[in-house]
Short mmCIF file of C-alpha atoms in Angstrom, two decimals:
data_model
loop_
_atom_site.label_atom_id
_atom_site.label_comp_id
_atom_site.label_asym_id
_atom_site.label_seq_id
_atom_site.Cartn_x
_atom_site.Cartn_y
_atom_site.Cartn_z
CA UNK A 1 0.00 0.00 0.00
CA UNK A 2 1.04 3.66 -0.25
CA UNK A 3 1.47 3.80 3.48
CA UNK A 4 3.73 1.05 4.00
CA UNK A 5 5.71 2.34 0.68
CA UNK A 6 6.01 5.85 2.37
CA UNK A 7 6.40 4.68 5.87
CA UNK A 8 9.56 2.02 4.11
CA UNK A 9 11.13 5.06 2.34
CA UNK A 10 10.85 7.14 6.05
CA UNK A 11 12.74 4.11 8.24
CA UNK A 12 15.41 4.45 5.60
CA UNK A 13 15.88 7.75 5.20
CA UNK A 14 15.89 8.03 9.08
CA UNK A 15 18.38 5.52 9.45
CA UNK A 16 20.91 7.51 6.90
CA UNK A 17 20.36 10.53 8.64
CA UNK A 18 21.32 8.25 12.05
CA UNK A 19 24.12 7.11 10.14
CA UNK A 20 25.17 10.42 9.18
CA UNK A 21 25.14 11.87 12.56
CA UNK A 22 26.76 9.39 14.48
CA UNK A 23 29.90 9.35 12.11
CA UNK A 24 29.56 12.93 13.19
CA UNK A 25 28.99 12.06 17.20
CA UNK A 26 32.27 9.58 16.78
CA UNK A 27 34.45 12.51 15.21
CA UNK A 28 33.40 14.84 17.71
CA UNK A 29 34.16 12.46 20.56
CA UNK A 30 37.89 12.06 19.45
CA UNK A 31 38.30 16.11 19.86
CA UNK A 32 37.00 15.84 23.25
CA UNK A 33 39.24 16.82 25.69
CA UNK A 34 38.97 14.83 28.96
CA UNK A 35 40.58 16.15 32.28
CA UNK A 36 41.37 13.90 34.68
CA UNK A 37 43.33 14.52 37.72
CA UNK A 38 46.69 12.52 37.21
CA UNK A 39 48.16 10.09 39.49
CA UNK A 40 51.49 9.18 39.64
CA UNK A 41 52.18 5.45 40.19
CA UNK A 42 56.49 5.37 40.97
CA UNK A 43 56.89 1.56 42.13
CA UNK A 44 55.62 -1.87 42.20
CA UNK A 45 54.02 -1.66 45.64
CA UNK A 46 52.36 1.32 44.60
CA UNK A 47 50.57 -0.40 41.51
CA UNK A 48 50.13 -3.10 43.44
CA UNK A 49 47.91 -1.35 46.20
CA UNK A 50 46.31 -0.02 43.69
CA UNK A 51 44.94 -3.22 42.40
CA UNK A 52 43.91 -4.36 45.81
CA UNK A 53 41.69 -1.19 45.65
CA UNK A 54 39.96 -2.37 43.01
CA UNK A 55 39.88 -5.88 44.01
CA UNK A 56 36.40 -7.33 43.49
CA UNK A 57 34.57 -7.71 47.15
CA UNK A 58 32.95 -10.69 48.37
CA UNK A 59 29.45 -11.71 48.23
CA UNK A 60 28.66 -10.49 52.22
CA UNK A 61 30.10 -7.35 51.32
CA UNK A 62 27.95 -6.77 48.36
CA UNK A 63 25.17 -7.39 50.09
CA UNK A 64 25.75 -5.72 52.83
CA UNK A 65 26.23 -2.60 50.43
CA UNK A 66 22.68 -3.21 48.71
CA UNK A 67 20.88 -3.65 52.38
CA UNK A 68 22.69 -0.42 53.29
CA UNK A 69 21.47 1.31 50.29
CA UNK A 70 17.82 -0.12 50.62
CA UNK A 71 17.58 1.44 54.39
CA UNK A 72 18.46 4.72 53.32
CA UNK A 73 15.52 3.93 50.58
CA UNK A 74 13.31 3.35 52.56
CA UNK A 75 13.10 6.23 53.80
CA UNK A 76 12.27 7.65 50.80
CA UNK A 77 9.67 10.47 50.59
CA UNK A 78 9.01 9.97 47.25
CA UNK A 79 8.45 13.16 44.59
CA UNK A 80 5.99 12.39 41.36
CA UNK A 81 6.97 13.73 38.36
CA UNK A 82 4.02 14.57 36.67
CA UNK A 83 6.03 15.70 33.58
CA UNK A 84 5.87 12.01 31.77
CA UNK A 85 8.54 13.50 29.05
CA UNK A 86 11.03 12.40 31.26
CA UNK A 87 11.37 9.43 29.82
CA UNK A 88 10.32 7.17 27.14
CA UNK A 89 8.64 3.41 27.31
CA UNK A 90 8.63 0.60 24.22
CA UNK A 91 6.89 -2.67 24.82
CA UNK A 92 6.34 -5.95 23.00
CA UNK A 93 4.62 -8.78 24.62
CA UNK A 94 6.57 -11.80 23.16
CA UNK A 95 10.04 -11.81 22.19
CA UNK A 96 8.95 -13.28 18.77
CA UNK A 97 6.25 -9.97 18.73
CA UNK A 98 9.40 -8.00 18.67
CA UNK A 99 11.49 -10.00 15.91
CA UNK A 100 8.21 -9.63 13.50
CA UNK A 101 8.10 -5.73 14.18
CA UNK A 102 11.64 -4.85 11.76
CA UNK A 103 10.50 -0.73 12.13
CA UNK A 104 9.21 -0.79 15.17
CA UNK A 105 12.72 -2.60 16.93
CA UNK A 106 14.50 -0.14 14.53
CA UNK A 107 12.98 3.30 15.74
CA UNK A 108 13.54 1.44 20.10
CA UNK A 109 17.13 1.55 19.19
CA UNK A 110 17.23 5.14 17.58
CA UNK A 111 15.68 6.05 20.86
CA UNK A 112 16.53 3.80 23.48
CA UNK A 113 20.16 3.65 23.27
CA UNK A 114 21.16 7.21 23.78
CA UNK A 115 23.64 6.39 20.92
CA UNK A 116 22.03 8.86 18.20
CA UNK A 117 22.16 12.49 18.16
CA UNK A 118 18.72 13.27 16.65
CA UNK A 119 16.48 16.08 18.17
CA UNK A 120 14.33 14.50 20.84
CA UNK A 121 11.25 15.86 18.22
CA UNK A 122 12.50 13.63 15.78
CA UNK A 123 12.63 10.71 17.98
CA UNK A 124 9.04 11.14 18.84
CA UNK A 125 7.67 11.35 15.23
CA UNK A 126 9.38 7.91 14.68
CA UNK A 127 7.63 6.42 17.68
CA UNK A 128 4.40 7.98 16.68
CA UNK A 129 4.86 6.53 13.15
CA UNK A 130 6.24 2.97 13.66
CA UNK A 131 6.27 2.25 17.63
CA UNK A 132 4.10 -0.23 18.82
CA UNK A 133 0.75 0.55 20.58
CA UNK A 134 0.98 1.15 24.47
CA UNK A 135 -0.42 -1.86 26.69
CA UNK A 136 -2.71 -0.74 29.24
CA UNK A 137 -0.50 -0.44 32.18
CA UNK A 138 1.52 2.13 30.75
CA UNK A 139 -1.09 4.89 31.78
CA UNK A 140 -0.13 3.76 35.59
CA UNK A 141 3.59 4.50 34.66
CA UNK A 142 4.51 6.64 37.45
CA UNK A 143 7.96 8.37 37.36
CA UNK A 144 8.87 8.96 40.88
CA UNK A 145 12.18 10.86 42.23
CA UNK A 146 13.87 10.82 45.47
CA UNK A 147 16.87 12.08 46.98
CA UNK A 148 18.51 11.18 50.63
CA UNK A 149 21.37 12.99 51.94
CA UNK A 150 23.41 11.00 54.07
CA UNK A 151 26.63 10.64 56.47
CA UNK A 152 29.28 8.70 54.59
CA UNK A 153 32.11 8.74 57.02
CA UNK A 154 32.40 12.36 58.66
CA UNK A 155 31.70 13.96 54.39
CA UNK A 156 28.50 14.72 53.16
CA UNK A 157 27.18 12.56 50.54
CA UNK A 158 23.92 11.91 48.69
CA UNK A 159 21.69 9.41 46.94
CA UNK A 160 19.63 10.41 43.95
CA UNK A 161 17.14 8.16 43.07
CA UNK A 162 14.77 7.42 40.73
CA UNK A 163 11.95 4.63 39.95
CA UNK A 164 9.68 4.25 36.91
CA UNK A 165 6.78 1.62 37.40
CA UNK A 166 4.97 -0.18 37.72
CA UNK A 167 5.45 -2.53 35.00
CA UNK A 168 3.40 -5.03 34.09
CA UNK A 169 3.94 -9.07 32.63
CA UNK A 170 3.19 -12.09 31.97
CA UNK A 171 6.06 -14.28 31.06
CA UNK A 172 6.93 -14.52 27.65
CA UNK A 173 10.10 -13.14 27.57
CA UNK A 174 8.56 -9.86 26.89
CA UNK A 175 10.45 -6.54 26.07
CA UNK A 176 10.31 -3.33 28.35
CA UNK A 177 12.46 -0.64 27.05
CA UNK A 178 12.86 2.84 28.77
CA UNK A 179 15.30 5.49 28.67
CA UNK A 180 14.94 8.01 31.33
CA UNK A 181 16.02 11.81 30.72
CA UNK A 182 18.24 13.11 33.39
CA UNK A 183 16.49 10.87 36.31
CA UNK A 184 18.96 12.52 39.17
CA UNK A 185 18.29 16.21 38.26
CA UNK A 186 21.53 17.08 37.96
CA UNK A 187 21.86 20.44 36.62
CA UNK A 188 23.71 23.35 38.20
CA UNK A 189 26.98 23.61 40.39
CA UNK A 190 26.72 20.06 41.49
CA UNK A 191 27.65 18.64 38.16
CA UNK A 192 31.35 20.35 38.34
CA UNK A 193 31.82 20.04 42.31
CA UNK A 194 30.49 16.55 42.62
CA UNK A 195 31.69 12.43 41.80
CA UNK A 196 29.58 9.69 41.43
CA UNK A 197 31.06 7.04 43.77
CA UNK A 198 27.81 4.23 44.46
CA UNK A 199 25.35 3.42 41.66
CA UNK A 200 22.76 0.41 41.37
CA UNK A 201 20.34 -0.36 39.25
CA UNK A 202 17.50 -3.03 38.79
CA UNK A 203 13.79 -4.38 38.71
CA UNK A 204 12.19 -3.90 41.78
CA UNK A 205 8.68 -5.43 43.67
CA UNK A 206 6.19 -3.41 45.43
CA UNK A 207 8.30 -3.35 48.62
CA UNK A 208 11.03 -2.12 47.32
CA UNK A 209 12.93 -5.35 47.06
CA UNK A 210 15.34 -5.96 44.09
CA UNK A 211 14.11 -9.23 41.73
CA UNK A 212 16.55 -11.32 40.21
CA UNK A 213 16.82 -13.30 37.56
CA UNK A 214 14.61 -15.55 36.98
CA UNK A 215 12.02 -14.16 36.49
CA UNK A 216 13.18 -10.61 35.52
CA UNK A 217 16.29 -10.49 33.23
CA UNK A 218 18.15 -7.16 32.40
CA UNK A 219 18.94 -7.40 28.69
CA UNK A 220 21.39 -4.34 28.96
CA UNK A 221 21.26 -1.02 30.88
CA UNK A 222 23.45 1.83 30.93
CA UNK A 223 24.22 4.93 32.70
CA UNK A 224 25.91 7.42 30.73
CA UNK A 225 26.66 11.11 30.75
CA UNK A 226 25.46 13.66 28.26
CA UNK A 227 26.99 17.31 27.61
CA UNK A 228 24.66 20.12 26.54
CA UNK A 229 25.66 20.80 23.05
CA UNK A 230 27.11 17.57 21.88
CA UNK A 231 25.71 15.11 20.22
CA UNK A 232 25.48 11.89 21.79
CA UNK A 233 28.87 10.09 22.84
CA UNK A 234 30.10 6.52 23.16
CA UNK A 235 30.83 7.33 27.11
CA UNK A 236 29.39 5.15 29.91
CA UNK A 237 29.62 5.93 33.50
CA UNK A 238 27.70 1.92 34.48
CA UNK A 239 26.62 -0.69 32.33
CA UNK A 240 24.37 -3.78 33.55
CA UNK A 241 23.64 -7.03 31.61
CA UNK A 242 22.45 -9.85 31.80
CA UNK A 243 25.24 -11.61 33.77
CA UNK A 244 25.51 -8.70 36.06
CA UNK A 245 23.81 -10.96 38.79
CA UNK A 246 26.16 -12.50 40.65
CA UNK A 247 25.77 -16.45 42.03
CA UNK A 248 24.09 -16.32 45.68
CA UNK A 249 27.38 -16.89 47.17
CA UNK A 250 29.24 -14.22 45.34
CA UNK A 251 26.17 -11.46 46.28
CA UNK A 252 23.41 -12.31 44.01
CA UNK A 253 21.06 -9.27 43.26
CA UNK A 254 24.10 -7.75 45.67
CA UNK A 255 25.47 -7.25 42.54
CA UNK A 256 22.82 -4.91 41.02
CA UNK A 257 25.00 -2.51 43.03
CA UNK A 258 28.75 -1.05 41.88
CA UNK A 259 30.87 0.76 44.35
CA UNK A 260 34.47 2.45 44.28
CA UNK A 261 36.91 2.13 46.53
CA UNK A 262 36.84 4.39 49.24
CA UNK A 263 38.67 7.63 48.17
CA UNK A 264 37.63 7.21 44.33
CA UNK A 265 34.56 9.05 42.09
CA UNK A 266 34.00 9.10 38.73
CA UNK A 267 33.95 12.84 37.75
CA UNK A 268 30.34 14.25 36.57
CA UNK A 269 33.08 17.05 35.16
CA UNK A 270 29.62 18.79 34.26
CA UNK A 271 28.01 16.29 32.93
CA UNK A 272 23.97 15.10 33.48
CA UNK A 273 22.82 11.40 33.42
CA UNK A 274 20.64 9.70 30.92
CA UNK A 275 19.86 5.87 31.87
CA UNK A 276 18.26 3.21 29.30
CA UNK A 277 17.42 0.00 29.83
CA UNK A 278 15.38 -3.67 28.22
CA UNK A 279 14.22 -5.83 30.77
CA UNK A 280 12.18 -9.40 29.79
CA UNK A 281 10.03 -11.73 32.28
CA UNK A 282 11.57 -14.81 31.42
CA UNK A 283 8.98 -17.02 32.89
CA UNK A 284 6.56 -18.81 30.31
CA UNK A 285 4.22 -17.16 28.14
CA UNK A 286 0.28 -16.49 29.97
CA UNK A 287 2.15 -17.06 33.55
CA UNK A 288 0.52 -15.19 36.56
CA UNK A 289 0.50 -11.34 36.25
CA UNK A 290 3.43 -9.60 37.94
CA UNK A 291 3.97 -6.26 38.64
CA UNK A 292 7.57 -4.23 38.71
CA UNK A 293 9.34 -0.94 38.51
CA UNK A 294 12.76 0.11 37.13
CA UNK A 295 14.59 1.18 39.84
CA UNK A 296 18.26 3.48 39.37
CA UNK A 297 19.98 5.50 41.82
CA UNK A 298 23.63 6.99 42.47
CA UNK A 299 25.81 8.21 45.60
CA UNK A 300 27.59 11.29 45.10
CA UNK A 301 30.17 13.03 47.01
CA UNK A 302 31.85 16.22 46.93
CA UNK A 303 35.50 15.73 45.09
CA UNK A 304 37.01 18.72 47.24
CA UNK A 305 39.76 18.39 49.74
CA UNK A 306 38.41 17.99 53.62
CA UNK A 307 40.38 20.40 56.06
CA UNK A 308 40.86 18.43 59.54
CA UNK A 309 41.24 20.65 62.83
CA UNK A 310 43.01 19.08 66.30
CA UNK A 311 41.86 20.84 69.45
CA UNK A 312 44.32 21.43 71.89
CA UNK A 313 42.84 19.85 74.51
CA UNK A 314 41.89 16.73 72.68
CA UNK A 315 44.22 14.07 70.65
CA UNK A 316 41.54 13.23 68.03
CA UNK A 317 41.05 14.85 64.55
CA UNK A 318 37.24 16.53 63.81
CA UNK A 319 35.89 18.52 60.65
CA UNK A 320 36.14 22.45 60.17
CA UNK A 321 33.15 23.88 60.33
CA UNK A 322 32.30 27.10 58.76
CA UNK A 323 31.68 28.64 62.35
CA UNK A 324 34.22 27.09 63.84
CA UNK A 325 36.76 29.07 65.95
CA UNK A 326 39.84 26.14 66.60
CA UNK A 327 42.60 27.02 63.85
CA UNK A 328 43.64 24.29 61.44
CA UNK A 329 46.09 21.94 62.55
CA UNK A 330 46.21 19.78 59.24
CA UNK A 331 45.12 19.07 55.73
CA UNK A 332 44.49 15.64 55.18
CA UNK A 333 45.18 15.51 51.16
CA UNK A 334 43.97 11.92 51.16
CA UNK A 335 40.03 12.77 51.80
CA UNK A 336 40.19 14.39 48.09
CA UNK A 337 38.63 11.96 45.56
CA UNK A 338 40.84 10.48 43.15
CA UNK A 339 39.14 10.37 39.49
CA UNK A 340 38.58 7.46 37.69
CA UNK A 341 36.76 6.46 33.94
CA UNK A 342 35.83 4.24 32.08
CA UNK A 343 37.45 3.22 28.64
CA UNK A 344 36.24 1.31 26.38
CA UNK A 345 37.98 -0.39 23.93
CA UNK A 346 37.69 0.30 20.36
CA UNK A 347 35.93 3.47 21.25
CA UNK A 348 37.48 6.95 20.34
CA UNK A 349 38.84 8.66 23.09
CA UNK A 350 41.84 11.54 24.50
CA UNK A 351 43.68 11.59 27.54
CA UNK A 352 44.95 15.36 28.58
CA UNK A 353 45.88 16.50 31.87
CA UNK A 354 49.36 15.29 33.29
CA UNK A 355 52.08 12.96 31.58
CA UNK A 356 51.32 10.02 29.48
CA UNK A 357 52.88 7.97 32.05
CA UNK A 358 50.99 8.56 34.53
CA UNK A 359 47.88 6.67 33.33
CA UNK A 360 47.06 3.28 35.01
#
């Protein structure tokens, strides 16, 4: 028919023009200049501590982490955001449902992925033209937003949280896919004074409590930043998959949840957050209606310097405060957050900002 010939013709032109601009996006990214600040590594002990940092933890520990996230949760007073253009929902009921739909998978990845640098306008005439229709739930789609500041060791930190459901399935290894526009609100100073050292991410039941897989499976997810006026990059911050779940006795769902080592943040260097994500009910097709949100949060802490005092009549070490009349004693240099990134191979990337030689 004419409509199929036009809407044929409009996929393919669309996907040239994606072409086009991510060719552009990747030679972009290779000019970016990325500032990092450098560490000097001068001996074998040295590296080697260094890769006891990063050594993975064990299962307790993870979930210890996750239960000590899920307190601080729970406490949650949560905000609606009644502004539903905050993010973006696909669904298919079966996974052969999606296979059949060629246009329809097409235009969820032009979206989704956060890997295109079309206007968001554009994105939303190709849903309107070839995504499939909305299942009933999604009118209950609640995007809710919370954040918790918290004591982390004498500094100040923060969680930022957000949670998108609920979702609703029946087995079938059905396909959610979302993509959430700046979830953690982070606009403003905090984006160049601020390090994301705690994120997690995962399906979630009506109390709150991660599900693992079975029956929920996490095709892919990603956190990565976005820069006002560049077109989308290759960078990612997290990334979740399907084999992010660990075994029970390595942490299970424990896992959901990735944490530097103490003393380490991943700069936001001005940066917001865009998070997008498939997840599939794995259990058989016409099983028992569940329901399920998409939950993401991150911990960030402040990458300046902490100034220690000593009182004179007292051997410990305590904070500065602003109205605080004891002179400093001390700086300890090692409460400043060292920077770390992610590289990933085969993508285009520049290291500036110290010696070659310095990067680990």
């Amino acid at each position: 028919s004419l409509w199929r010939l036009v809407s044929t013709w409009s996929a393919i032109s669309a996907a040239l023009v994606t072409g086009a601009v991510a060719v552009g996006s990747i030679k972009r990214a290779a000019r970016v200049n990325v500032v990092i600040s450098p560490r000097s590594i001068r001996s074998e002990a040295e590296s080697q501590a260094l890769r006891n940092d990063f050594k993975p933890r064990e299962g307790a520990a993870r979930r210890d982490a996750l239960d000590s996230y899920t307190r601080v949760r729970d406490d949650c007073e949560w905000e609606d955001d009644e502004d539903t253009e905050n993010y973006d929902f696909m669904w298919w009921p079966t996974d052969a449902s999606l296979k059949k739909d060629y246009f329809g998978d097409l235009t969820s990845w032009l979206v989704m992925t956060g890997s295109v640098g079309l206007p968001r306008f554009a994105l939303k005439l190709a849903m309107k033209l070839f995504a499939p229709s909305k299942p009933d739930f999604a009118a209950s789609i609640r995007s809710q937003y919370c954040r918790m500041v918290v004591d982390d060791e004498g500094d100040s930190a923060e969680w930022r949280i957000r949670r998108v459901g609920p979702l609703s399935s029946t087995g079938g290894f059905d396909w959610h896919r979302i993509r959430i526009y700046d979830p953690f609100r982070l606009t403003g100073g905090v984006t160049k004074t601020h390090a994301m050292v705690q994120s997690v991410l995962g399906p979630v039941d009506g109390a709150g409590d991660f599900i693992g897989n079975p029956p929920i499976h996490i095709h892919h997810a990603n956190l990565l930043p976005t820069y006002a006026g560049r077109a989308v990059n290759f960078s990612r911050f997290e990334e979740w998959h399907g084999d992010s779940q660990c075994t029970q006795a390595a942490g299970g769902v424990g896992c959901y949840l990735r944490q530097l080592p103490d003393g380490y943040g991943f700069p936001l260097a001005g940066a917001s957050l865009t998070v997008d994500a498939d997840l599939n009910d794995v259990r058989p097709e016409s099983s028992a209606p569940m329901r399920f949100s998409l939950e993401v949060a991150v911990k960030l802490r402040s990458r300046k310097e902490r100034a220690w005092v000593v009182p004179k009549d007292k051997g410990e070490a305590t904070d500065k405060g602003e109205d605080s009349n004891v002179p400093v004693a001390a700086t300890n240099a090692s409460t400043a957050l060292t920077d770390v990134g992610v590289l990933i191979l085969g993508s285009p990337a520049r290291f500036t900002g110290g010696r070659a030689a310095t990067l680990r």
